[in-house]
Amino acid sequence: MNRSLVLFIGLACAACAISQPSKQIDLARFQSERPDFGLTRGPDGWYLSRMNGPFGTDASSEMLRFPFRTGAAEQVTFGTGSHLGRDFSWDPASRRGCFVRSADIWCANWDGERWLDTAPLPDPVNTPGYEASPQIAADGSLYFSSMRDGGPGQGDIYRAVETDRGWQVVALGPAINSPGGEWNLALSPDNSMMVFEASGRATNLSPSGDLYLSCRIANEWQPAMPMNALNTEGSELDFRFTGPRSGIFSTARIGGGAVLRHAGPEHFAECDRM
């Protein structure tokens, strides 16, 4: 599909696709005793990653879908027969959903009723390292995190563009990446803000992971700021925008579960002032 048409459609329907304010979402419906992450609005319901063991262990994650109104959760297989995975994201412009399975990024197409053409993305998006948190931006590019050879830190955030010559992948600059680790990113519907988790920074409240905010001005990502009004001594991760200035994320502790939490417009005021 022509990328300018995709961009137009994406901007036109971003508000309707992710318009429900986070304060209207009853998080108790999705919360369990196990670690729950990445609550995301998809084409046919709310998608959630749920670990089958304590946070901080090598427990696997399953993908669940909750109908929009009422009804019990059900496992999501994306047509592959396996419900294992995490980090789901949905792009209404391309009608594509992406997620992580077996340390690689996979994507599938939504035909209005079911997921089709599920497949891992090729090299150089996927590598022998660990790729995670895929997010399709309003311009059609793919942002993701990766623990790959040659990166600037322990884990880093990359931007990939599909061209006639294949995928072109570039690590974001020092405004985002550091010698520590950057993971679990999310982009606002208009691509003006990025929230991600960073570990090992001197500004962290928790060494294992705090949320950071970067504002995009004149097509450049600005130096990321810790979101200390949201950060705790636990690990904050898997932020998901539910509107232009609202979102949901999880706070987890090693050996325990994870609590779903809201973030409102006041937590993004720094970008509005720039």
mmCIF file of C-alpha atoms in Angstrom:
data_model
loop_
_atom_site.group_PDB
_atom_site.id
_atom_site.type_symbol
_atom_site.label_atom_id
_atom_site.label_comp_id
_atom_site.label_asym_id
_atom_site.label_seq_id
_atom_site.Cartn_x
_atom_site.Cartn_y
_atom_site.Cartn_z
ATOM 1 C CA MET A 1 0.000 0.000 0.000
ATOM 2 C CA ASN A 2 1.211 3.528 -0.724
ATOM 3 C CA ARG A 3 2.868 4.827 2.461
ATOM 4 C CA SER A 4 1.334 8.329 2.116
ATOM 5 C CA LEU A 5 -2.111 6.724 2.021
ATOM 6 C CA VAL A 6 -1.245 4.589 5.047
ATOM 7 C CA LEU A 7 -0.082 7.702 6.913
ATOM 8 C CA PHE A 8 -3.288 9.586 6.039
ATOM 9 C CA ILE A 9 -5.476 6.699 7.173
ATOM 10 C CA GLY A 10 -3.439 6.237 10.337
ATOM 11 C CA LEU A 11 -3.706 9.887 11.359
ATOM 12 C CA ALA A 12 -7.384 9.978 10.496
ATOM 13 C CA CYS A 13 -8.312 6.951 12.587
ATOM 14 C CA ALA A 14 -5.734 7.120 15.399
ATOM 15 C CA ALA A 15 -8.113 8.998 17.654
ATOM 16 C CA CYS A 16 -11.001 6.580 17.072
ATOM 17 C CA ALA A 17 -8.741 3.529 17.467
ATOM 18 C CA ILE A 18 -7.219 4.650 20.766
ATOM 19 C CA SER A 19 -9.722 7.222 21.965
ATOM 20 C CA GLN A 20 -10.949 5.705 25.209
ATOM 21 C CA PRO A 21 -9.376 7.647 28.104
ATOM 22 C CA SER A 22 -7.418 5.509 30.536
ATOM 23 C CA LYS A 23 -9.585 6.666 33.482
ATOM 24 C CA GLN A 24 -12.547 4.854 31.906
ATOM 25 C CA ILE A 25 -10.744 1.519 31.772
ATOM 26 C CA ASP A 26 -11.445 -0.765 34.709
ATOM 27 C CA LEU A 27 -8.023 -2.275 35.295
ATOM 28 C CA ALA A 28 -9.398 -4.698 37.870
ATOM 29 C CA ARG A 29 -10.985 -6.620 34.997
ATOM 30 C CA PHE A 30 -7.557 -7.471 33.598
ATOM 31 C CA GLN A 31 -5.517 -7.853 36.778
ATOM 32 C CA SER A 32 -4.560 -11.291 38.092
ATOM 33 C CA GLU A 33 -2.194 -12.636 40.747
ATOM 34 C CA ARG A 34 0.354 -13.332 38.031
ATOM 35 C CA PRO A 35 2.441 -10.632 36.306
ATOM 36 C CA ASP A 36 0.273 -8.811 33.711
ATOM 37 C CA PHE A 37 1.854 -6.489 31.146
ATOM 38 C CA GLY A 38 1.251 -4.442 28.018
ATOM 39 C CA LEU A 39 -2.518 -3.927 28.110
ATOM 40 C CA THR A 40 -3.217 -2.804 24.543
ATOM 41 C CA ARG A 41 -6.298 -1.994 22.496
ATOM 42 C CA GLY A 42 -6.464 -4.249 19.420
ATOM 43 C CA PRO A 43 -8.982 -4.528 16.568
ATOM 44 C CA ASP A 44 -11.274 -6.940 18.397
ATOM 45 C CA GLY A 45 -10.582 -6.440 22.088
ATOM 46 C CA TRP A 46 -7.951 -5.706 24.700
ATOM 47 C CA TYR A 47 -4.724 -7.713 24.451
ATOM 48 C CA LEU A 48 -2.603 -8.571 27.474
ATOM 49 C CA SER A 49 0.606 -10.494 28.185
ATOM 50 C CA ARG A 50 0.464 -12.713 31.284
ATOM 51 C CA MET A 51 3.440 -14.598 32.714
ATOM 52 C CA ASN A 52 2.986 -18.138 34.034
ATOM 53 C CA GLY A 53 5.456 -17.528 36.854
ATOM 54 C CA PRO A 54 6.911 -14.740 39.031
ATOM 55 C CA PHE A 55 8.419 -11.611 37.492
ATOM 56 C CA GLY A 56 12.181 -11.777 37.062
ATOM 57 C CA THR A 57 12.251 -15.506 36.316
ATOM 58 C CA ASP A 58 12.474 -17.331 33.003
ATOM 59 C CA ALA A 59 8.706 -17.932 33.025
ATOM 60 C CA SER A 60 7.008 -17.765 29.629
ATOM 61 C CA SER A 61 4.210 -15.377 28.676
ATOM 62 C CA GLU A 62 0.876 -16.084 27.012
ATOM 63 C CA MET A 63 -1.218 -13.708 24.929
ATOM 64 C CA LEU A 64 -4.785 -13.097 26.086
ATOM 65 C CA ARG A 65 -7.654 -11.193 24.469
ATOM 66 C CA PHE A 66 -10.488 -9.597 26.457
ATOM 67 C CA PRO A 67 -13.635 -8.614 24.511
ATOM 68 C CA PHE A 68 -14.230 -4.858 24.596
ATOM 69 C CA ARG A 69 -17.412 -4.928 26.665
ATOM 70 C CA THR A 70 -17.776 -8.108 28.693
ATOM 71 C CA GLY A 71 -16.731 -11.715 28.534
ATOM 72 C CA ALA A 72 -13.937 -13.964 29.664
ATOM 73 C CA ALA A 73 -10.409 -13.730 28.340
ATOM 74 C CA GLU A 74 -9.256 -16.185 25.703
ATOM 75 C CA GLN A 75 -5.849 -17.198 24.439
ATOM 76 C CA VAL A 76 -4.628 -15.621 21.193
ATOM 77 C CA THR A 77 -2.760 -17.818 18.724
ATOM 78 C CA PHE A 78 -2.505 -15.454 15.697
ATOM 79 C CA GLY A 79 -3.336 -18.454 13.552
ATOM 80 C CA THR A 80 -0.142 -20.328 14.453
ATOM 81 C CA GLY A 81 -1.489 -22.667 17.119
ATOM 82 C CA SER A 82 0.784 -21.190 19.804
ATOM 83 C CA HIS A 83 -0.521 -18.695 22.353
ATOM 84 C CA LEU A 84 2.948 -17.957 23.753
ATOM 85 C CA GLY A 85 4.227 -14.424 23.259
ATOM 86 C CA ARG A 86 4.193 -10.880 24.573
ATOM 87 C CA ASP A 87 4.585 -7.193 23.597
ATOM 88 C CA PHE A 88 1.547 -7.000 21.315
ATOM 89 C CA SER A 89 0.941 -3.735 19.437
ATOM 90 C CA TRP A 90 -1.711 -2.812 16.891
ATOM 91 C CA ASP A 91 -1.443 -0.384 13.962
ATOM 92 C CA PRO A 92 -4.903 0.590 12.636
ATOM 93 C CA ALA A 93 -3.437 2.204 9.502
ATOM 94 C CA SER A 94 -1.808 -0.938 8.126
ATOM 95 C CA ARG A 95 -4.218 -3.256 10.013
ATOM 96 C CA ARG A 96 -1.191 -5.067 11.318
ATOM 97 C CA GLY A 97 -0.442 -6.496 14.733
ATOM 98 C CA CYS A 98 3.082 -7.232 15.926
ATOM 99 C CA PHE A 99 4.318 -9.165 18.946
ATOM 100 C CA VAL A 100 7.319 -11.067 20.309
ATOM 101 C CA ARG A 101 7.745 -14.824 20.276
ATOM 102 C CA SER A 102 10.950 -16.804 20.866
ATOM 103 C CA ALA A 103 13.023 -13.586 21.116
ATOM 104 C CA ASP A 104 11.947 -12.431 17.628
ATOM 105 C CA ILE A 105 9.413 -9.921 16.323
ATOM 106 C CA TRP A 106 6.441 -11.400 14.491
ATOM 107 C CA CYS A 107 3.652 -9.578 12.645
ATOM 108 C CA ALA A 108 0.225 -10.626 11.368
ATOM 109 C CA ASN A 109 -2.446 -9.007 9.180
ATOM 110 C CA TRP A 110 -6.016 -8.479 10.387
ATOM 111 C CA ASP A 111 -8.697 -9.184 7.759
ATOM 112 C CA GLY A 112 -11.591 -7.912 9.851
ATOM 113 C CA GLU A 113 -12.308 -11.266 11.499
ATOM 114 C CA ARG A 114 -9.035 -13.099 12.072
ATOM 115 C CA TRP A 115 -5.246 -12.862 11.997
ATOM 116 C CA LEU A 116 -3.553 -13.967 8.756
ATOM 117 C CA ASP A 117 -0.021 -14.238 7.316
ATOM 118 C CA THR A 118 1.668 -14.523 10.708
ATOM 119 C CA ALA A 119 5.442 -14.600 10.270
ATOM 120 C CA PRO A 120 8.671 -13.372 11.894
ATOM 121 C CA LEU A 121 10.275 -10.300 10.370
ATOM 122 C CA PRO A 122 13.512 -10.927 8.458
ATOM 123 C CA ASP A 123 17.090 -9.947 9.187
ATOM 124 C CA PRO A 124 18.238 -7.260 10.020
ATOM 125 C CA VAL A 125 15.169 -6.592 12.185
ATOM 126 C CA ASN A 126 15.460 -9.997 13.861
ATOM 127 C CA THR A 127 18.943 -11.162 14.797
ATOM 128 C CA PRO A 128 20.472 -13.901 16.983
ATOM 129 C CA GLY A 129 20.002 -11.403 19.827
ATOM 130 C CA TYR A 130 16.743 -10.577 21.622
ATOM 131 C CA GLU A 131 14.251 -8.291 19.847
ATOM 132 C CA ALA A 132 11.210 -6.885 21.655
ATOM 133 C CA SER A 133 8.499 -4.195 21.963
ATOM 134 C CA PRO A 134 7.646 -3.582 18.275
ATOM 135 C CA GLN A 135 5.724 -0.362 17.614
ATOM 136 C CA ILE A 136 4.595 0.835 14.176
ATOM 137 C CA ALA A 137 4.837 4.635 14.035
ATOM 138 C CA ALA A 138 2.425 7.001 12.299
ATOM 139 C CA ASP A 139 4.876 7.278 9.377
ATOM 140 C CA GLY A 140 4.912 3.499 8.866
ATOM 141 C CA SER A 141 8.359 2.898 10.318
ATOM 142 C CA LEU A 142 8.958 0.243 12.969
ATOM 143 C CA TYR A 143 10.483 1.034 16.350
ATOM 144 C CA PHE A 144 11.706 -1.797 18.555
ATOM 145 C CA SER A 145 14.252 -2.703 21.218
ATOM 146 C CA SER A 146 17.085 -5.157 20.766
ATOM 147 C CA MET A 147 19.979 -6.809 22.554
ATOM 148 C CA ARG A 148 22.189 -7.294 19.510
ATOM 149 C CA ASP A 149 25.883 -7.163 18.765
ATOM 150 C CA GLY A 150 27.224 -3.706 17.954
ATOM 151 C CA GLY A 151 24.626 -1.722 19.873
ATOM 152 C CA PRO A 152 25.558 1.309 22.009
ATOM 153 C CA GLY A 153 24.411 -0.333 25.248
ATOM 154 C CA GLN A 154 23.141 -3.464 26.970
ATOM 155 C CA GLY A 155 19.833 -3.078 25.133
ATOM 156 C CA ASP A 156 18.853 -0.310 22.737
ATOM 157 C CA ILE A 157 15.990 1.169 20.751
ATOM 158 C CA TYR A 158 16.073 1.018 16.952
ATOM 159 C CA ARG A 159 14.043 2.375 14.037
ATOM 160 C CA ALA A 160 13.515 0.239 10.922
ATOM 161 C CA VAL A 161 12.130 1.213 7.517
ATOM 162 C CA GLU A 162 11.115 -1.280 4.824
ATOM 163 C CA THR A 163 12.467 -0.301 1.391
ATOM 164 C CA ASP A 164 12.788 -1.908 -2.039
ATOM 165 C CA ARG A 165 16.186 -3.169 -0.870
ATOM 166 C CA GLY A 166 14.816 -4.720 2.303
ATOM 167 C CA TRP A 167 14.742 -3.442 5.864
ATOM 168 C CA GLN A 168 17.065 -0.604 6.896
ATOM 169 C CA VAL A 169 17.714 -0.554 10.654
ATOM 170 C CA VAL A 170 19.339 2.302 12.611
ATOM 171 C CA ALA A 171 19.910 2.680 16.354
ATOM 172 C CA LEU A 172 18.490 5.856 17.858
ATOM 173 C CA GLY A 173 21.005 8.398 19.112
ATOM 174 C CA PRO A 174 22.218 9.315 22.615
ATOM 175 C CA ALA A 175 19.040 11.249 23.367
ATOM 176 C CA ILE A 176 17.416 7.820 23.774
ATOM 177 C CA ASN A 177 20.087 5.120 24.033
ATOM 178 C CA SER A 178 22.749 4.918 26.733
ATOM 179 C CA PRO A 179 25.462 2.481 27.879
ATOM 180 C CA GLY A 180 22.778 0.923 30.093
ATOM 181 C CA GLY A 181 19.618 -0.741 28.822
ATOM 182 C CA GLU A 182 16.614 0.681 26.964
ATOM 183 C CA TRP A 183 13.521 -1.485 26.449
ATOM 184 C CA ASN A 184 9.742 -1.719 26.347
ATOM 185 C CA LEU A 185 8.973 1.365 24.313
ATOM 186 C CA ALA A 186 5.660 2.911 23.290
ATOM 187 C CA LEU A 187 4.854 5.688 20.813
ATOM 188 C CA SER A 188 2.019 8.180 21.181
ATOM 189 C CA PRO A 189 -0.655 8.052 18.435
ATOM 190 C CA ASP A 190 0.776 11.154 16.710
ATOM 191 C CA ASN A 191 4.400 9.991 17.138
ATOM 192 C CA SER A 192 5.226 13.122 19.186
ATOM 193 C CA MET A 193 6.240 11.238 22.348
ATOM 194 C CA MET A 194 8.039 8.060 23.292
ATOM 195 C CA VAL A 195 7.905 6.319 26.661
ATOM 196 C CA PHE A 196 10.385 3.544 27.384
ATOM 197 C CA GLU A 197 11.971 1.653 30.236
ATOM 198 C CA ALA A 198 15.636 2.242 31.055
ATOM 199 C CA SER A 199 17.898 0.366 33.451
ATOM 200 C CA GLY A 200 21.306 1.172 34.866
ATOM 201 C CA ARG A 201 21.024 4.977 34.687
ATOM 202 C CA ALA A 202 22.224 7.261 37.472
ATOM 203 C CA THR A 203 18.840 9.036 37.392
ATOM 204 C CA ASN A 204 16.896 5.804 38.062
ATOM 205 C CA LEU A 205 14.932 5.301 41.267
ATOM 206 C CA SER A 206 15.191 1.566 40.587
ATOM 207 C CA PRO A 207 18.309 0.055 38.963
ATOM 208 C CA SER A 208 16.164 -2.582 37.262
ATOM 209 C CA GLY A 209 13.961 -0.207 35.289
ATOM 210 C CA ASP A 210 12.248 3.213 35.305
ATOM 211 C CA LEU A 211 10.017 4.924 32.762
ATOM 212 C CA TYR A 212 11.503 7.732 30.643
ATOM 213 C CA LEU A 213 9.796 10.243 28.346
ATOM 214 C CA SER A 214 11.205 11.722 25.138
ATOM 215 C CA CYS A 215 9.476 14.474 23.150
ATOM 216 C CA ARG A 216 9.815 14.646 19.359
ATOM 217 C CA ILE A 217 10.425 18.186 18.088
ATOM 218 C CA ALA A 218 11.225 19.044 14.460
ATOM 219 C CA ASN A 219 11.540 15.304 13.714
ATOM 220 C CA GLU A 220 14.203 14.870 16.407
ATOM 221 C CA TRP A 221 13.854 12.927 19.641
ATOM 222 C CA GLN A 222 14.828 15.113 22.586
ATOM 223 C CA PRO A 223 16.880 13.893 25.583
ATOM 224 C CA ALA A 224 14.736 11.506 27.596
ATOM 225 C CA MET A 225 13.543 12.542 31.071
ATOM 226 C CA PRO A 226 12.748 10.193 33.966
ATOM 227 C CA MET A 227 9.020 10.061 34.783
ATOM 228 C CA ASN A 228 9.603 10.155 38.523
ATOM 229 C CA ALA A 229 5.961 10.859 39.334
ATOM 230 C CA LEU A 230 5.299 7.303 38.070
ATOM 231 C CA ASN A 231 8.558 5.544 38.954
ATOM 232 C CA THR A 232 8.981 3.538 42.150
ATOM 233 C CA GLU A 233 11.577 1.254 43.692
ATOM 234 C CA GLY A 234 10.032 -1.548 41.638
ATOM 235 C CA SER A 235 10.331 -1.959 37.889
ATOM 236 C CA GLU A 236 8.041 0.166 35.682
ATOM 237 C CA LEU A 237 7.553 -1.275 32.219
ATOM 238 C CA ASP A 238 5.381 -2.006 29.203
ATOM 239 C CA PHE A 239 3.775 1.425 28.951
ATOM 240 C CA ARG A 240 0.943 1.638 26.393
ATOM 241 C CA PHE A 241 -0.751 4.828 25.219
ATOM 242 C CA THR A 242 -4.535 4.792 25.498
ATOM 243 C CA GLY A 243 -4.909 8.332 24.134
ATOM 244 C CA PRO A 244 -2.797 11.343 23.113
ATOM 245 C CA ARG A 245 -1.883 12.054 26.763
ATOM 246 C CA SER A 246 -2.851 8.942 28.722
ATOM 247 C CA GLY A 247 -1.649 5.415 29.182
ATOM 248 C CA ILE A 248 -1.353 2.202 31.175
ATOM 249 C CA PHE A 249 1.772 0.493 32.492
ATOM 250 C CA SER A 250 2.851 -2.117 35.034
ATOM 251 C CA THR A 251 4.866 -1.941 38.225
ATOM 252 C CA ALA A 252 6.561 -5.244 39.029
ATOM 253 C CA ARG A 253 8.835 -6.600 41.711
ATOM 254 C CA ILE A 254 11.330 -9.432 41.353
ATOM 255 C CA GLY A 255 9.805 -12.707 42.481
ATOM 256 C CA GLY A 256 6.262 -11.334 42.534
ATOM 257 C CA GLY A 257 3.479 -10.117 40.290
ATOM 258 C CA ALA A 258 2.789 -6.833 38.516
ATOM 259 C CA VAL A 259 0.187 -4.147 39.154
ATOM 260 C CA LEU A 260 -1.467 -2.318 36.255
ATOM 261 C CA ARG A 261 -1.503 1.482 36.713
ATOM 262 C CA HIS A 262 -2.823 4.574 34.935
ATOM 263 C CA ALA A 263 -0.915 7.624 33.667
ATOM 264 C CA GLY A 264 -2.746 10.857 32.873
ATOM 265 C CA PRO A 265 -2.108 14.101 30.947
ATOM 266 C CA GLU A 266 -0.161 15.660 33.825
ATOM 267 C CA HIS A 267 2.658 13.179 33.237
ATOM 268 C CA PHE A 268 3.290 14.529 29.711
ATOM 269 C CA ALA A 269 3.259 18.255 30.492
ATOM 270 C CA GLU A 270 6.989 18.617 29.795
ATOM 271 C CA CYS A 271 6.416 17.872 26.123
ATOM 272 C CA ASP A 272 3.630 20.449 25.954
ATOM 273 C CA ARG A 273 5.987 23.096 27.319
ATOM 274 C CA MET A 274 8.704 22.488 24.716
#
